[in-house]
PDB file of C-alpha atoms in Angstrom:
ATOM      1  CA  UNK A 268     126.994  94.483 108.265  1.00  0.00           C
ATOM      2  CA  UNK A 269     127.431  94.032 104.530  1.00  0.00           C
ATOM      3  CA  UNK A 270     124.304  94.307 102.431  1.00  0.00           C
ATOM      4  CA  UNK A 271     122.953  91.921  99.847  1.00  0.00           C
ATOM      5  CA  UNK A 272     125.553  91.540  97.107  1.00  0.00           C
ATOM      6  CA  UNK A 273     124.632  90.747  93.541  1.00  0.00           C
ATOM      7  CA  UNK A 274     127.049  90.074  90.727  1.00  0.00           C
ATOM      8  CA  UNK A 275     127.508  91.024  88.019  1.00  0.00           C
ATOM      9  CA  UNK A 276     125.934  94.467  88.028  1.00  0.00           C
ATOM     10  CA  UNK A 277     125.450  94.576  84.263  1.00  0.00           C
ATOM     11  CA  UNK A 278     125.348  91.842  81.676  1.00  0.00           C
ATOM     12  CA  UNK A 279     124.866  91.806  77.920  1.00  0.00           C
ATOM     13  CA  UNK A 280     124.020  88.540  76.216  1.00  0.00           C
ATOM     14  CA  UNK A 281     122.645  87.438  72.885  1.00  0.00           C
ATOM     15  CA  UNK A 282     119.576  85.357  72.210  1.00  0.00           C
ATOM     16  CA  UNK A 283     120.043  81.665  72.815  1.00  0.00           C
ATOM     17  CA  UNK A 284     122.837  82.078  75.340  1.00  0.00           C
ATOM     18  CA  UNK A 285     122.518  81.252  78.989  1.00  0.00           C
ATOM     19  CA  UNK A 286     123.369  83.351  82.015  1.00  0.00           C
ATOM     20  CA  UNK A 287     124.083  82.788  85.697  1.00  0.00           C
ATOM     21  CA  UNK A 288     123.518  85.489  88.289  1.00  0.00           C
ATOM     22  CA  UNK A 289     124.826  85.385  91.822  1.00  0.00           C
ATOM     23  CA  UNK A 290     123.495  86.669  95.113  1.00  0.00           C
ATOM     24  CA  UNK A 291     125.079  86.721  98.562  1.00  0.00           C
ATOM     25  CA  UNK A 292     122.522  87.457 101.282  1.00  0.00           C
ATOM     26  CA  UNK A 293     123.113  89.325 104.487  1.00  0.00           C
ATOM     27  CA  UNK A 294     125.037  87.234 106.962  1.00  0.00           C
ATOM     28  CA  UNK A 295     122.654  85.104 108.993  1.00  0.00           C
ATOM     29  CA  UNK A 296     119.803  85.392 106.510  1.00  0.00           C
ATOM     30  CA  UNK A 297     118.641  82.044 105.234  1.00  0.00           C
ATOM     31  CA  UNK A 298     115.877  83.018 102.831  1.00  0.00           C
ATOM     32  CA  UNK A 299     116.753  84.305  99.370  1.00  0.00           C
ATOM     33  CA  UNK A 300     114.141  85.454  96.875  1.00  0.00           C
ATOM     34  CA  UNK A 301     114.549  86.462  93.264  1.00  0.00           C
ATOM     35  CA  UNK A 302     112.422  89.002  91.397  1.00  0.00           C
ATOM     36  CA  UNK A 303     112.339  90.172  87.818  1.00  0.00           C
ATOM     37  CA  UNK A 304     111.605  93.831  87.253  1.00  0.00           C
ATOM     38  CA  UNK A 305     110.542  95.246  83.899  1.00  0.00           C
ATOM     39  CA  UNK A 306     108.805  98.520  83.032  1.00  0.00           C
ATOM     40  CA  UNK A 307     105.784  96.687  81.696  1.00  0.00           C
ATOM     41  CA  UNK A 308     105.315  93.947  84.287  1.00  0.00           C
ATOM     42  CA  UNK A 309     106.700  95.529  87.444  1.00  0.00           C
ATOM     43  CA  UNK A 310     108.206  93.319  90.129  1.00  0.00           C
ATOM     44  CA  UNK A 311     107.492  89.658  89.433  1.00  0.00           C
ATOM     45  CA  UNK A 312     108.365  86.881  91.871  1.00  0.00           C
ATOM     46  CA  UNK A 313     110.657  84.226  90.413  1.00  0.00           C
ATOM     47  CA  UNK A 314     111.431  81.879  93.296  1.00  0.00           C
ATOM     48  CA  UNK A 315     112.439  81.688  96.923  1.00  0.00           C
ATOM     49  CA  UNK A 316     115.014  79.459  98.565  1.00  0.00           C
ATOM     50  CA  UNK A 317     115.436  78.548 102.200  1.00  0.00           C
ATOM     51  CA  UNK A 318     118.053  76.151 103.542  1.00  0.00           C
ATOM     52  CA  UNK A 319     118.983  75.022 100.036  1.00  0.00           C
ATOM     53  CA  UNK A 320     115.378  74.144  99.180  1.00  0.00           C
ATOM     54  CA  UNK A 321     113.106  75.936  96.775  1.00  0.00           C
ATOM     55  CA  UNK A 322     110.064  76.900  98.822  1.00  0.00           C
ATOM     56  CA  UNK A 323     108.065  78.649  96.162  1.00  0.00           C
ATOM     57  CA  UNK A 324     108.201  79.355  92.478  1.00  0.00           C
ATOM     58  CA  UNK A 325     106.567  82.061  90.402  1.00  0.00           C
ATOM     59  CA  UNK A 326     104.916  81.735  87.047  1.00  0.00           C
ATOM     60  CA  UNK A 327     108.005  81.629  84.852  1.00  0.00           C
ATOM     61  CA  UNK A 328     109.057  79.042  82.252  1.00  0.00           C
ATOM     62  CA  UNK A 329     111.426  76.229  83.115  1.00  0.00           C
ATOM     63  CA  UNK A 330     114.271  78.155  81.481  1.00  0.00           C
ATOM     64  CA  UNK A 331     114.495  80.024  84.763  1.00  0.00           C
ATOM     65  CA  UNK A 332     116.066  78.025  87.532  1.00  0.00           C
ATOM     66  CA  UNK A 333     117.959  78.612  90.706  1.00  0.00           C
ATOM     67  CA  UNK A 334     119.713  77.035  93.596  1.00  0.00           C
ATOM     68  CA  UNK A 335     120.983  77.845  97.034  1.00  0.00           C
ATOM     69  CA  UNK A 336     124.194  76.698  98.640  1.00  0.00           C
ATOM     70  CA  UNK A 337     124.869  75.679 102.214  1.00  0.00           C
ATOM     71  CA  UNK A 338     126.243  79.151 102.990  1.00  0.00           C
ATOM     72  CA  UNK A 339     122.894  80.635 101.795  1.00  0.00           C
ATOM     73  CA  UNK A 340     124.428  82.149  98.669  1.00  0.00           C
ATOM     74  CA  UNK A 341     122.134  81.724  95.713  1.00  0.00           C
ATOM     75  CA  UNK A 342     122.410  81.615  91.965  1.00  0.00           C
ATOM     76  CA  UNK A 343     119.803  81.883  89.289  1.00  0.00           C
ATOM     77  CA  UNK A 344     120.214  80.634  85.764  1.00  0.00           C
ATOM     78  CA  UNK A 345     118.360  81.529  82.610  1.00  0.00           C
ATOM     79  CA  UNK A 346     118.913  79.266  79.635  1.00  0.00           C
ATOM     80  CA  UNK A 347     118.145  79.913  75.981  1.00  0.00           C
ATOM     81  CA  UNK A 348     117.791  83.626  76.496  1.00  0.00           C
ATOM     82  CA  UNK A 349     115.018  85.531  74.753  1.00  0.00           C
ATOM     83  CA  UNK A 350     114.732  89.247  74.058  1.00  0.00           C
ATOM     84  CA  UNK A 351     111.931  89.440  76.607  1.00  0.00           C
ATOM     85  CA  UNK A 352     114.268  88.302  79.374  1.00  0.00           C
ATOM     86  CA  UNK A 353     115.897  91.728  79.358  1.00  0.00           C
ATOM     87  CA  UNK A 354     115.199  93.043  82.828  1.00  0.00           C
ATOM     88  CA  UNK A 355     116.578  94.014  86.197  1.00  0.00           C
ATOM     89  CA  UNK A 356     116.953  90.862  88.281  1.00  0.00           C
ATOM     90  CA  UNK A 357     116.743  91.556  91.979  1.00  0.00           C
ATOM     91  CA  UNK A 358     117.738  89.312  94.806  1.00  0.00           C
ATOM     92  CA  UNK A 359     116.361  89.853  98.297  1.00  0.00           C
ATOM     93  CA  UNK A 360     117.208  88.223 101.583  1.00  0.00           C
ATOM     94  CA  UNK A 361     115.350  87.811 104.832  1.00  0.00           C
ATOM     95  CA  UNK A 362     116.049  86.067 108.101  1.00  0.00           C
ATOM     96  CA  UNK A 363     113.861  83.016 107.704  1.00  0.00           C
ATOM     97  CA  UNK A 364     110.528  84.090 106.296  1.00  0.00           C
ATOM     98  CA  UNK A 365     107.818  81.511 106.407  1.00  0.00           C
ATOM     99  CA  UNK A 366     104.635  83.546 106.449  1.00  0.00           C
ATOM    100  CA  UNK A 367     105.428  86.453 104.184  1.00  0.00           C
ATOM    101  CA  UNK A 368     105.814  88.654 107.223  1.00  0.00           C
ATOM    102  CA  UNK A 369     109.484  89.528 107.052  1.00  0.00           C
ATOM    103  CA  UNK A 370     110.855  92.547 105.315  1.00  0.00           C
ATOM    104  CA  UNK A 371     113.007  91.953 102.266  1.00  0.00           C
ATOM    105  CA  UNK A 372     116.447  93.485 101.907  1.00  0.00           C
ATOM    106  CA  UNK A 373     117.252  93.881  98.241  1.00  0.00           C
ATOM    107  CA  UNK A 374     120.552  93.862  96.425  1.00  0.00           C
ATOM    108  CA  UNK A 375     121.375  96.426  93.747  1.00  0.00           C
ATOM    109  CA  UNK A 376     120.317  93.992  91.050  1.00  0.00           C
ATOM    110  CA  UNK A 377     121.763  92.681  87.822  1.00  0.00           C
ATOM    111  CA  UNK A 378     120.697  94.554  84.707  1.00  0.00           C
ATOM    112  CA  UNK A 379     120.489  91.983  81.935  1.00  0.00           C
ATOM    113  CA  UNK A 380     120.230  93.046  78.320  1.00  0.00           C
ATOM    114  CA  UNK A 381     119.540  90.417  75.681  1.00  0.00           C
ATOM    115  CA  UNK A 382     120.398  91.423  72.125  1.00  0.00           C
TER     116      UNK A 382
ATOM    117  CA  UNK B 288      95.434  84.857  90.712  1.00  0.00           C
ATOM    118  CA  UNK B 289      96.303  87.084  93.613  1.00  0.00           C
ATOM    119  CA  UNK B 290      96.740  90.703  92.550  1.00  0.00           C
ATOM    120  CA  UNK B 291      97.819  93.922  94.182  1.00  0.00           C
ATOM    121  CA  UNK B 292      96.964  97.120  92.349  1.00  0.00           C
ATOM    122  CA  UNK B 293      98.079 100.655  93.049  1.00  0.00           C
ATOM    123  CA  UNK B 294      96.725 103.993  91.922  1.00  0.00           C
ATOM    124  CA  UNK B 295      97.748 106.304  90.529  1.00  0.00           C
ATOM    125  CA  UNK B 296     100.471 104.861  88.300  1.00  0.00           C
ATOM    126  CA  UNK B 297     102.189 108.221  88.133  1.00  0.00           C
ATOM    127  CA  UNK B 298     101.854 111.517  89.950  1.00  0.00           C
ATOM    128  CA  UNK B 299     103.638 114.766  89.369  1.00  0.00           C
ATOM    129  CA  UNK B 300     103.502 117.352  92.163  1.00  0.00           C
ATOM    130  CA  UNK B 301     105.069 120.681  93.010  1.00  0.00           C
ATOM    131  CA  UNK B 302     107.405 120.596  95.950  1.00  0.00           C
ATOM    132  CA  UNK B 303     105.422 121.253  99.105  1.00  0.00           C
ATOM    133  CA  UNK B 304     102.217 119.621  97.854  1.00  0.00           C
ATOM    134  CA  UNK B 305     100.832 116.483  99.418  1.00  0.00           C
ATOM    135  CA  UNK B 306     100.812 113.054  97.757  1.00  0.00           C
ATOM    136  CA  UNK B 307      98.816 109.891  98.312  1.00  0.00           C
ATOM    137  CA  UNK B 308      99.064 106.449  96.760  1.00  0.00           C
ATOM    138  CA  UNK B 309      96.461 103.735  97.245  1.00  0.00           C
ATOM    139  CA  UNK B 310      96.983 100.005  97.297  1.00  0.00           C
ATOM    140  CA  UNK B 311      94.257  97.386  96.809  1.00  0.00           C
ATOM    141  CA  UNK B 312      94.588  93.636  97.164  1.00  0.00           C
ATOM    142  CA  UNK B 313      92.292  91.018  95.668  1.00  0.00           C
ATOM    143  CA  UNK B 314      92.679  88.987  98.876  1.00  0.00           C
ATOM    144  CA  UNK B 315      92.816  89.705 102.595  1.00  0.00           C
ATOM    145  CA  UNK B 316      96.381  90.244 103.758  1.00  0.00           C
ATOM    146  CA  UNK B 317      97.982  89.234 107.029  1.00  0.00           C
ATOM    147  CA  UNK B 318     100.271  92.218 106.696  1.00  0.00           C
ATOM    148  CA  UNK B 319     101.297  94.817 104.159  1.00  0.00           C
ATOM    149  CA  UNK B 320     104.704  96.270 103.496  1.00  0.00           C
ATOM    150  CA  UNK B 321     105.771  99.422 101.705  1.00  0.00           C
ATOM    151  CA  UNK B 322     108.946  99.918  99.718  1.00  0.00           C
ATOM    152  CA  UNK B 323     110.530 102.871  97.945  1.00  0.00           C
ATOM    153  CA  UNK B 324     112.695 102.588  94.863  1.00  0.00           C
ATOM    154  CA  UNK B 325     114.701 105.614  93.800  1.00  0.00           C
ATOM    155  CA  UNK B 326     115.402 106.016  90.068  1.00  0.00           C
ATOM    156  CA  UNK B 327     118.189 103.620  89.136  1.00  0.00           C
ATOM    157  CA  UNK B 328     118.064 102.002  92.567  1.00  0.00           C
ATOM    158  CA  UNK B 329     116.570  99.007  94.246  1.00  0.00           C
ATOM    159  CA  UNK B 330     113.487  98.712  96.478  1.00  0.00           C
ATOM    160  CA  UNK B 331     114.103  99.734 100.067  1.00  0.00           C
ATOM    161  CA  UNK B 332     111.803  98.666 102.874  1.00  0.00           C
ATOM    162  CA  UNK B 333     109.876 101.480 104.525  1.00  0.00           C
ATOM    163  CA  UNK B 334     107.365  99.933 106.906  1.00  0.00           C
ATOM    164  CA  UNK B 335     105.124  96.992 107.727  1.00  0.00           C
ATOM    165  CA  UNK B 336     101.517  97.182 108.906  1.00  0.00           C
ATOM    166  CA  UNK B 337      99.871  94.225 110.587  1.00  0.00           C
ATOM    167  CA  UNK B 338      96.703  95.225 112.406  1.00  0.00           C
ATOM    168  CA  UNK B 339      93.356  96.098 110.900  1.00  0.00           C
ATOM    169  CA  UNK B 340      92.959  99.886 110.788  1.00  0.00           C
ATOM    170  CA  UNK B 341      96.578 100.451 111.802  1.00  0.00           C
ATOM    171  CA  UNK B 342      98.130 103.867 111.187  1.00  0.00           C
ATOM    172  CA  UNK B 343     101.862 104.492 111.393  1.00  0.00           C
ATOM    173  CA  UNK B 344     103.841 107.644 110.812  1.00  0.00           C
ATOM    174  CA  UNK B 345     107.418 108.226 109.761  1.00  0.00           C
ATOM    175  CA  UNK B 346     108.092 111.961 109.806  1.00  0.00           C
ATOM    176  CA  UNK B 347     106.085 113.281 106.822  1.00  0.00           C
ATOM    177  CA  UNK B 348     104.895 109.812 105.726  1.00  0.00           C
ATOM    178  CA  UNK B 349     101.641 108.329 107.030  1.00  0.00           C
ATOM    179  CA  UNK B 350     100.738 104.712 106.333  1.00  0.00           C
ATOM    180  CA  UNK B 351      97.300 103.170 106.829  1.00  0.00           C
ATOM    181  CA  UNK B 352      96.042  99.592 106.682  1.00  0.00           C
ATOM    182  CA  UNK B 353      92.362  99.204 105.894  1.00  0.00           C
ATOM    183  CA  UNK B 354      89.831  97.741 108.289  1.00  0.00           C
ATOM    184  CA  UNK B 355      89.247  94.772 105.996  1.00  0.00           C
ATOM    185  CA  UNK B 356      93.007  94.307 105.536  1.00  0.00           C
ATOM    186  CA  UNK B 357      92.626  94.457 101.766  1.00  0.00           C
ATOM    187  CA  UNK B 358      93.765  98.000 101.160  1.00  0.00           C
ATOM    188  CA  UNK B 359      96.384 100.441 102.306  1.00  0.00           C
ATOM    189  CA  UNK B 360      97.548 103.959 101.627  1.00  0.00           C
ATOM    190  CA  UNK B 361     100.682 106.042 101.887  1.00  0.00           C
ATOM    191  CA  UNK B 362     100.353 109.790 102.332  1.00  0.00           C
ATOM    192  CA  UNK B 363     103.280 112.190 102.109  1.00  0.00           C
ATOM    193  CA  UNK B 364     102.810 115.661 103.544  1.00  0.00           C
ATOM    194  CA  UNK B 365     104.667 118.583 101.970  1.00  0.00           C
ATOM    195  CA  UNK B 366     106.664 116.607  99.427  1.00  0.00           C
ATOM    196  CA  UNK B 367     110.353 117.260  98.927  1.00  0.00           C
ATOM    197  CA  UNK B 368     112.600 116.441  95.987  1.00  0.00           C
ATOM    198  CA  UNK B 369     114.087 113.634  98.041  1.00  0.00           C
ATOM    199  CA  UNK B 370     110.690 111.887  97.921  1.00  0.00           C
ATOM    200  CA  UNK B 371     111.108 111.196  94.201  1.00  0.00           C
ATOM    201  CA  UNK B 372     110.834 107.508  93.332  1.00  0.00           C
ATOM    202  CA  UNK B 373     108.437 104.628  92.903  1.00  0.00           C
ATOM    203  CA  UNK B 374     106.444 103.491  95.915  1.00  0.00           C
ATOM    204  CA  UNK B 375     105.370  99.861  96.083  1.00  0.00           C
ATOM    205  CA  UNK B 376     103.089  98.085  98.465  1.00  0.00           C
ATOM    206  CA  UNK B 377     103.530  94.337  98.902  1.00  0.00           C
ATOM    207  CA  UNK B 378     101.587  91.580 100.572  1.00  0.00           C
ATOM    208  CA  UNK B 379     102.258  87.905 101.286  1.00  0.00           C
ATOM    209  CA  UNK B 380     101.525  85.513  98.472  1.00  0.00           C
ATOM    210  CA  UNK B 381      99.509  82.538  99.608  1.00  0.00           C
ATOM    211  CA  UNK B 382     101.171  79.183  99.321  1.00  0.00           C
ATOM    212  CA  UNK B 383     102.284  77.843 102.671  1.00  0.00           C
ATOM    213  CA  UNK B 384     105.641  78.339 104.295  1.00  0.00           C
ATOM    214  CA  UNK B 385     107.268  80.969 102.152  1.00  0.00           C
ATOM    215  CA  UNK B 386     108.377  84.563 102.234  1.00  0.00           C
ATOM    216  CA  UNK B 387     106.950  85.253  98.779  1.00  0.00           C
ATOM    217  CA  UNK B 388     105.659  88.797  98.446  1.00  0.00           C
ATOM    218  CA  UNK B 389     103.293  90.041  95.763  1.00  0.00           C
ATOM    219  CA  UNK B 390     104.234  93.568  94.838  1.00  0.00           C
ATOM    220  CA  UNK B 391     101.792  96.197  93.753  1.00  0.00           C
ATOM    221  CA  UNK B 392     102.069  97.892  90.397  1.00  0.00           C
ATOM    222  CA  UNK B 393     103.795 100.882  91.973  1.00  0.00           C
ATOM    223  CA  UNK B 394     103.257 104.634  91.918  1.00  0.00           C
ATOM    224  CA  UNK B 395     105.958 106.811  90.421  1.00  0.00           C
ATOM    225  CA  UNK B 396     106.221 110.156  92.186  1.00  0.00           C
ATOM    226  CA  UNK B 397     107.855 113.100  90.454  1.00  0.00           C
ATOM    227  CA  UNK B 398     108.447 116.264  92.471  1.00  0.00           C
ATOM    228  CA  UNK B 399     109.106 119.554  90.747  1.00  0.00           C
ATOM    229  CA  UNK B 400     111.191 122.022  92.781  1.00  0.00           C
TER     230      UNK B 400
END
């Protein structure tokens, strides 16, 4: 079974640009979550999608958005990039979730650097 | 807001020594999960604890869930260099039907051969 696939692996952008990251969950998994990881703030929850609907959203500005397609693949978008958006963005999938009682399977992440 | 703290932030041990990391939640948890992230890698699920006072073992790793379901610990016996990495605990974030997890601050373990 293929794991969670995130593309691209590395990305360099400049301030003000926008970026789109992609995540393909494990086959059969319908829940996709996104996390931002930085040395200072640790792992911060961005949002979670299930059956193309956003079920929960973390405390991030509206510049961060996402969506999920009918095949469960998900994308997240960050507009008007700021230096502080430099981070490792991790996608995680789970079967269905619902009560925070399913393990998360993480992708390798996208390392975003904003210059 | 809901918080999950871990101590210590960093621990350096000699190979063969024991290691323990502690996890404390500001709220009661229905379950707690532990993940390990190797340097340059991504978090990998280790285990889930559900019952109050539960203890589970995986070879040299022992996981405990507190009686009040607000704290947990991970103990590694006789550390090896392969144990190097950051250990995170994580609990469900409240907010209805969701698989949102709140991750602890993590403990970075360095093992000197």
